[in-house]
Tab-separated table of C-alpha atoms in Angstrom:
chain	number	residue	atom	x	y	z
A	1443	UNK	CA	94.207	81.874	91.725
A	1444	UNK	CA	90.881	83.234	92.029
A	1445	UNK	CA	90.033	85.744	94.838
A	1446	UNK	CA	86.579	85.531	96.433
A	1447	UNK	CA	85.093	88.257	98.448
A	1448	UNK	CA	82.864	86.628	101.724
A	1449	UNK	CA	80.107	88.135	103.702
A	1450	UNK	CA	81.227	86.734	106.645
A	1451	UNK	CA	83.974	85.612	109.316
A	1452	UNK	CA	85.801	82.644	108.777
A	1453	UNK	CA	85.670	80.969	112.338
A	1454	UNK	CA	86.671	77.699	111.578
A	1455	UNK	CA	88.420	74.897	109.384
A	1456	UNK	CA	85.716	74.805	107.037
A	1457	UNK	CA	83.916	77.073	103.987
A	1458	UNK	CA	80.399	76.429	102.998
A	1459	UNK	CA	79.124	77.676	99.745
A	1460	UNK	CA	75.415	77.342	99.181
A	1461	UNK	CA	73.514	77.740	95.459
A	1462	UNK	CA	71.940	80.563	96.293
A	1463	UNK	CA	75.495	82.593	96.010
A	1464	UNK	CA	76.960	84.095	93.319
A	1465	UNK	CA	80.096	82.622	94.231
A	1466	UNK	CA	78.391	79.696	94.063
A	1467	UNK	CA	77.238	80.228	90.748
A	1468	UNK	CA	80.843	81.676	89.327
A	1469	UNK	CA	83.295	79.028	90.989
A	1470	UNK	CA	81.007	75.766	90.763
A	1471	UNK	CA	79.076	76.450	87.398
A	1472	UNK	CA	81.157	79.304	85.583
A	1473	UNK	CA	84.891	77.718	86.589
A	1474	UNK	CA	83.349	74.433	86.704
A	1475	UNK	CA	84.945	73.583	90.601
A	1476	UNK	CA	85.606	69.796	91.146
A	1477	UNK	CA	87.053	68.182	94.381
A	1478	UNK	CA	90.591	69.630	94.885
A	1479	UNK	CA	90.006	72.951	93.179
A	1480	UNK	CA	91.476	75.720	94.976
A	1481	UNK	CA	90.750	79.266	95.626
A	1482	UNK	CA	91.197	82.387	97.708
A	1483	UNK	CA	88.533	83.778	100.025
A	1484	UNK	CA	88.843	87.308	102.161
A	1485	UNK	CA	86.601	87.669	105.097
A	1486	UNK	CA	84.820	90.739	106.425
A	1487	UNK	CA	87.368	91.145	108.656
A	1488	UNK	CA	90.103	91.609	105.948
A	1489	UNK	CA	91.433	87.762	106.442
A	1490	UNK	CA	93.174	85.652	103.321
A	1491	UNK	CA	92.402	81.721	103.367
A	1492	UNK	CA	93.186	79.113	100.202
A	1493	UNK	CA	90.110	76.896	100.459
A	1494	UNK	CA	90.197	73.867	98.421
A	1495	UNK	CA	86.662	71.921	97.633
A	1496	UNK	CA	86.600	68.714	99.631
A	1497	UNK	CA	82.836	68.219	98.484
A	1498	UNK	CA	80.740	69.314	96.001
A	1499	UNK	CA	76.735	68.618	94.877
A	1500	UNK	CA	74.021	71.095	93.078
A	1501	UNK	CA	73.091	72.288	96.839
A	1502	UNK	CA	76.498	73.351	98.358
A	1503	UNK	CA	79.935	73.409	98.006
A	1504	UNK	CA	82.513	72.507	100.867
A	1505	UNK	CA	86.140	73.625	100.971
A	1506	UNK	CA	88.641	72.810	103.794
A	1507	UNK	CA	90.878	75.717	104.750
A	1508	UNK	CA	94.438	74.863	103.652
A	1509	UNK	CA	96.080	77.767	104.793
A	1510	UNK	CA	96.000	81.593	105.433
A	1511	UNK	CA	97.764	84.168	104.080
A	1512	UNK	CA	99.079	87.368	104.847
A	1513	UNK	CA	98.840	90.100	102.642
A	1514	UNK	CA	98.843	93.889	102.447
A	1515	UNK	CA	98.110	94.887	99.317
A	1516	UNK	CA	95.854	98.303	100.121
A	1517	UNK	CA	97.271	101.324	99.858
A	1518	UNK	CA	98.975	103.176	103.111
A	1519	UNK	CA	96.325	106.128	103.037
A	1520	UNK	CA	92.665	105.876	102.255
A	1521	UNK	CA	91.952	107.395	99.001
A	1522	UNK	CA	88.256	108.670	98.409
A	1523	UNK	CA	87.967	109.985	94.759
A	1524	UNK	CA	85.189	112.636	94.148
A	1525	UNK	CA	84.066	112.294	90.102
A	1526	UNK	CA	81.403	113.713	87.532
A	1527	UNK	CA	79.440	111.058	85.779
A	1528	UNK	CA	81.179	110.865	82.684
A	1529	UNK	CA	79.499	110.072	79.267
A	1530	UNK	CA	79.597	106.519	77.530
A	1531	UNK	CA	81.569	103.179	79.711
A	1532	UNK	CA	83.598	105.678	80.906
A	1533	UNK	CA	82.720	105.644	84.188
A	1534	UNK	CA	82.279	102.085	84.093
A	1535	UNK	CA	86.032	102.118	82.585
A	1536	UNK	CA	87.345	104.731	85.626
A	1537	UNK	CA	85.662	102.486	88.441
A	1538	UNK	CA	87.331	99.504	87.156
A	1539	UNK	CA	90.786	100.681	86.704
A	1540	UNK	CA	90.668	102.840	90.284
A	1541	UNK	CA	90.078	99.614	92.097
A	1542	UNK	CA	93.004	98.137	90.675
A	1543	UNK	CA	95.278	101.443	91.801
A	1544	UNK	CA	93.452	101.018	95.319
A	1545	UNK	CA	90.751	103.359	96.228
A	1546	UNK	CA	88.861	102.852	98.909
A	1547	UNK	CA	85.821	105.016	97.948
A	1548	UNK	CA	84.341	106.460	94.893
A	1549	UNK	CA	82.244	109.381	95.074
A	1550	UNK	CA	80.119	110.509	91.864
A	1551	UNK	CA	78.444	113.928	91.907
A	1552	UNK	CA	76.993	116.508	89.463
A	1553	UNK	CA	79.197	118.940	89.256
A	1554	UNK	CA	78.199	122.930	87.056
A	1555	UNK	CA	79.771	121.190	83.778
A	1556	UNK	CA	78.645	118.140	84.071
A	1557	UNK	CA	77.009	116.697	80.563
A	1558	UNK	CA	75.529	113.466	81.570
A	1559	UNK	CA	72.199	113.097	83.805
A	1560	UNK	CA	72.192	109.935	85.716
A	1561	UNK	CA	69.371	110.808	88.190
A	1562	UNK	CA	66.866	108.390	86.302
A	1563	UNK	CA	68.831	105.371	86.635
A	1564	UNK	CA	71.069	106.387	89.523
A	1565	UNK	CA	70.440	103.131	91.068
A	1566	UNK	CA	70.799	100.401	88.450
A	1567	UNK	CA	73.864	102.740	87.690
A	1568	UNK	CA	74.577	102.242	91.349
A	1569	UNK	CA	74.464	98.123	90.740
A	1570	UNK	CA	76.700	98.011	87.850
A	1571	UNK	CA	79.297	100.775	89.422
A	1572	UNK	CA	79.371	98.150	92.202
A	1573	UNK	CA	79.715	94.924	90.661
A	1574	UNK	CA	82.169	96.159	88.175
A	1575	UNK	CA	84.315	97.665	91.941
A	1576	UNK	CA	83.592	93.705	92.791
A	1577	UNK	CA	85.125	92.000	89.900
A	1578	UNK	CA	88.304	94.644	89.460
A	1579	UNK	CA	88.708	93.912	92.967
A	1580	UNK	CA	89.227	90.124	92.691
A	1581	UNK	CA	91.224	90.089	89.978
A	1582	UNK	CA	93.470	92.375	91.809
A	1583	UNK	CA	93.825	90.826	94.732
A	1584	UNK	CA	92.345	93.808	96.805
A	1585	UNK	CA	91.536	93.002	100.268
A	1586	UNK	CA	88.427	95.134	100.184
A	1587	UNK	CA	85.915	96.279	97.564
A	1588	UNK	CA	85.678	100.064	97.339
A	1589	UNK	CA	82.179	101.440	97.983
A	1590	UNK	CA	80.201	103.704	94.831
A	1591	UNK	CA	78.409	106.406	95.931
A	1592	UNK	CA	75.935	109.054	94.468
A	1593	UNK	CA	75.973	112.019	96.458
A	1594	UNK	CA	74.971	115.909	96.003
A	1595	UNK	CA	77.371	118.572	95.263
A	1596	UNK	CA	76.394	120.036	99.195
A	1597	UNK	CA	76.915	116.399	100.079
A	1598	UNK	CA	80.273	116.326	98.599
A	1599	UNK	CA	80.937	119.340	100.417
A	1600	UNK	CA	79.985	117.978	103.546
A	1601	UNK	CA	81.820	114.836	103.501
A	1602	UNK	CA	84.652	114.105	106.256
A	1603	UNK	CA	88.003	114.104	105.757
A	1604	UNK	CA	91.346	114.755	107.442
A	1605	UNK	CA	93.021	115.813	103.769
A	1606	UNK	CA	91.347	117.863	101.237
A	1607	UNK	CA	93.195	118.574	97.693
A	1608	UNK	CA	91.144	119.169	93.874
A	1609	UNK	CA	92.969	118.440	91.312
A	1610	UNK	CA	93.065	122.133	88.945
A	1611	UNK	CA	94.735	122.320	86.022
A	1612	UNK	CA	95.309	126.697	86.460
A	1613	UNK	CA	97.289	125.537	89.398
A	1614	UNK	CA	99.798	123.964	87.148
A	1615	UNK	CA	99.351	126.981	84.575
A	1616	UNK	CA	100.531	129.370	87.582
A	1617	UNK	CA	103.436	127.123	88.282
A	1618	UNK	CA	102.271	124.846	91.363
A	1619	UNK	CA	103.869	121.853	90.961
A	1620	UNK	CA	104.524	120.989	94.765
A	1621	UNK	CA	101.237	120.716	96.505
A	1622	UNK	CA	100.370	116.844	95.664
A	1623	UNK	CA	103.760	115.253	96.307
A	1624	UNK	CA	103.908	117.196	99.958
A	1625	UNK	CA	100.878	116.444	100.720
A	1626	UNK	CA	100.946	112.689	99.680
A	1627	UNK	CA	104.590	112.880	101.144
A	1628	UNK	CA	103.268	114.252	104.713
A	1629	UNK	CA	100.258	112.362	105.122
A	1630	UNK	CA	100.506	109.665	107.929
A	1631	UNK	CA	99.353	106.031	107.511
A	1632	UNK	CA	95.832	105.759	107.140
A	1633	UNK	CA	94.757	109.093	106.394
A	1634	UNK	CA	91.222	109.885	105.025
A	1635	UNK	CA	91.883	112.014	101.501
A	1636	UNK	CA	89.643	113.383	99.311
A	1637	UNK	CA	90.574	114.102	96.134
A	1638	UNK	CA	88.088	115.617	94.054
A	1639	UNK	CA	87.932	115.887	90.400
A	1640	UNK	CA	86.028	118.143	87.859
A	1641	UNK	CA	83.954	116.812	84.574
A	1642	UNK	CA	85.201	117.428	81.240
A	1643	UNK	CA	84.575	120.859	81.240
A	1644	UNK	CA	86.574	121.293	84.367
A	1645	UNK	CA	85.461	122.565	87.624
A	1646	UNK	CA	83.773	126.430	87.703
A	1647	UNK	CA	86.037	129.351	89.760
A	1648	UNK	CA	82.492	129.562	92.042
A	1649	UNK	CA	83.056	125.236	92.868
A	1650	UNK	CA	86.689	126.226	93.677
A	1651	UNK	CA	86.345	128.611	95.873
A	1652	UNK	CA	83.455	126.581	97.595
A	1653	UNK	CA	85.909	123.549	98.065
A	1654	UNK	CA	88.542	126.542	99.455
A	1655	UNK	CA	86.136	127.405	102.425
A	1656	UNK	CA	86.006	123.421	103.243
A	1657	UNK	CA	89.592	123.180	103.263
A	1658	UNK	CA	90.489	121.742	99.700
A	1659	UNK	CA	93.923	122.596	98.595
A	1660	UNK	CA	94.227	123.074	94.818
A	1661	UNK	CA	96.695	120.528	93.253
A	1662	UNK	CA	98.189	120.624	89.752
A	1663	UNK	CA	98.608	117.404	88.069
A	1664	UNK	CA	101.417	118.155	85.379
A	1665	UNK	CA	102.022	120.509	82.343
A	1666	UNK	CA	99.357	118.468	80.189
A	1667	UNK	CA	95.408	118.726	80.573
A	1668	UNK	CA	94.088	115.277	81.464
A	1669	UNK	CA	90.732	113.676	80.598
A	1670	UNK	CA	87.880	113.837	83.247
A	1671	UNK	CA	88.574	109.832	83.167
A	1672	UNK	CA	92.445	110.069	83.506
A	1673	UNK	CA	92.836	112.318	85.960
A	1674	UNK	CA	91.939	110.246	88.934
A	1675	UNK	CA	94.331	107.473	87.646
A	1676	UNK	CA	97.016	109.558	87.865
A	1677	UNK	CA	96.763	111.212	90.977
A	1678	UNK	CA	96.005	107.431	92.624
A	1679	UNK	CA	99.344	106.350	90.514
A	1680	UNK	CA	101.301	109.125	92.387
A	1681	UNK	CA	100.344	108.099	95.526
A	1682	UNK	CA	101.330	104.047	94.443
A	1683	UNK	CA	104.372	105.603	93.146
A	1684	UNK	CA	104.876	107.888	95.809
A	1685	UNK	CA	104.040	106.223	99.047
A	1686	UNK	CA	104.383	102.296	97.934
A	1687	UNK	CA	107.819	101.956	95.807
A	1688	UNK	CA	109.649	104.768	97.009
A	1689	UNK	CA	109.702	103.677	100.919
């Protein structure tokens, strides 16, 4: 069934649905909604109805509220991931597939290596980033849509946090192979983690020790080097793996 995210409360028995939004647009013109078509709407307040269209004209759409559901599909600690811009749809690609893992927040920043320059169309980027968070989100059933942002190195720095860990692939070179699962393993329900990532280049021994001072614990992700675009996925998998199916 086909999840809908609302900008509102739902306060009563009723949905309204008016031209002038796109959900409008997608579930009346693009799935072509007729009386007795069904689908799932989440408030702002994190809320799961089934609405099914009692009424429908070019102005509005109505939909009775047939029933609500409880889910809890987000993961058990709140997972910001800290990124380069990556070249090509791959950032597109990594935004889309991190939603579907469950971050809450993705962070991109220019980082020493970085190769790409997004600074001239850091907002339409911005759009896209978002809508693409928007649609992964729906078709996974997320209860919330993770928020893109476009922040400064000194910004990324600066950014709160109760758990700090950057994924480095010397760490796993020297051996570590402990400090994500304890970490993940130790965290309590809704913690704030950062994990922060380095471009394809990797990260430089100067942003390292920066990220030391702010409390960033290095993290080895395996005996293999992982893309700039893979690495997040992982990490985010290990957490699924570590703190959903193994409880």
């Amino acid at each position: 069934m086909q999840r809908y995210f609302l900008k509102k409360l739902i306060n009563s028995d009723h949905i309204t649905l008016t031209k002038d939004q796109d959900i409008f647009k997608h579930f009346g013109k693009v799935l072509r909604a007729r009386v007795g078509s069904q689908a799932e709407f989440v408030s702002v307040d994190l809320k799961v109805v089934i609405g099914e269209v009692v009424a429908i004209d070019e102005a509005k759409i109505t939909l009775a509220v047939k029933s609500r559901l409880e889910s809890n599909v987000e993961l058990p600690i709140n997972v910001t991931i800290i990124v380069s811009p990556l070249k090509n749809d791959r950032s597109d690609w990594l935004v889309q597939k991190a939603t579907e893992l469950g971050v809450k927040q993705i962070v991109f920043a220019e980082m020493t290596r970085t190769v790409v320059d997004w600074k001239k169309q850091e907002a339409k980027k911005a759009v896209r980033l978002q809508k693409i968070a928007q649609a992964a989100a729906e078709q996974s059933h997320r209860l919330l849509i993770p928020q893109i942002q476009f922040l400064t190195w000194q910004n990324v720095l600066d950014l709160p946090k109760q758990m700090g860990l950057v994924a480095w692939e010397e760490s796993a070179r020297t051996g570590e192979v402990a400090t994500l699962v304890k970490s993940i393993n130790e965290m309590p329900i809704d913690t704030d983690v950062n994990l922060i990532f380095g471009p394809e280049g990797g990260l430089t021994i100067l942003e390292i020790e920066a990220l030391a001072r702010r409390e960033y614990y290095p993290a080895g992700l395996g005996p293999r080097i992982l893309r700039a675009e893979t690495a997040p996925l992982y990490a985010l998998s290990a957490i699924s793996v570590l703190r959903e199916l193994n409880e």
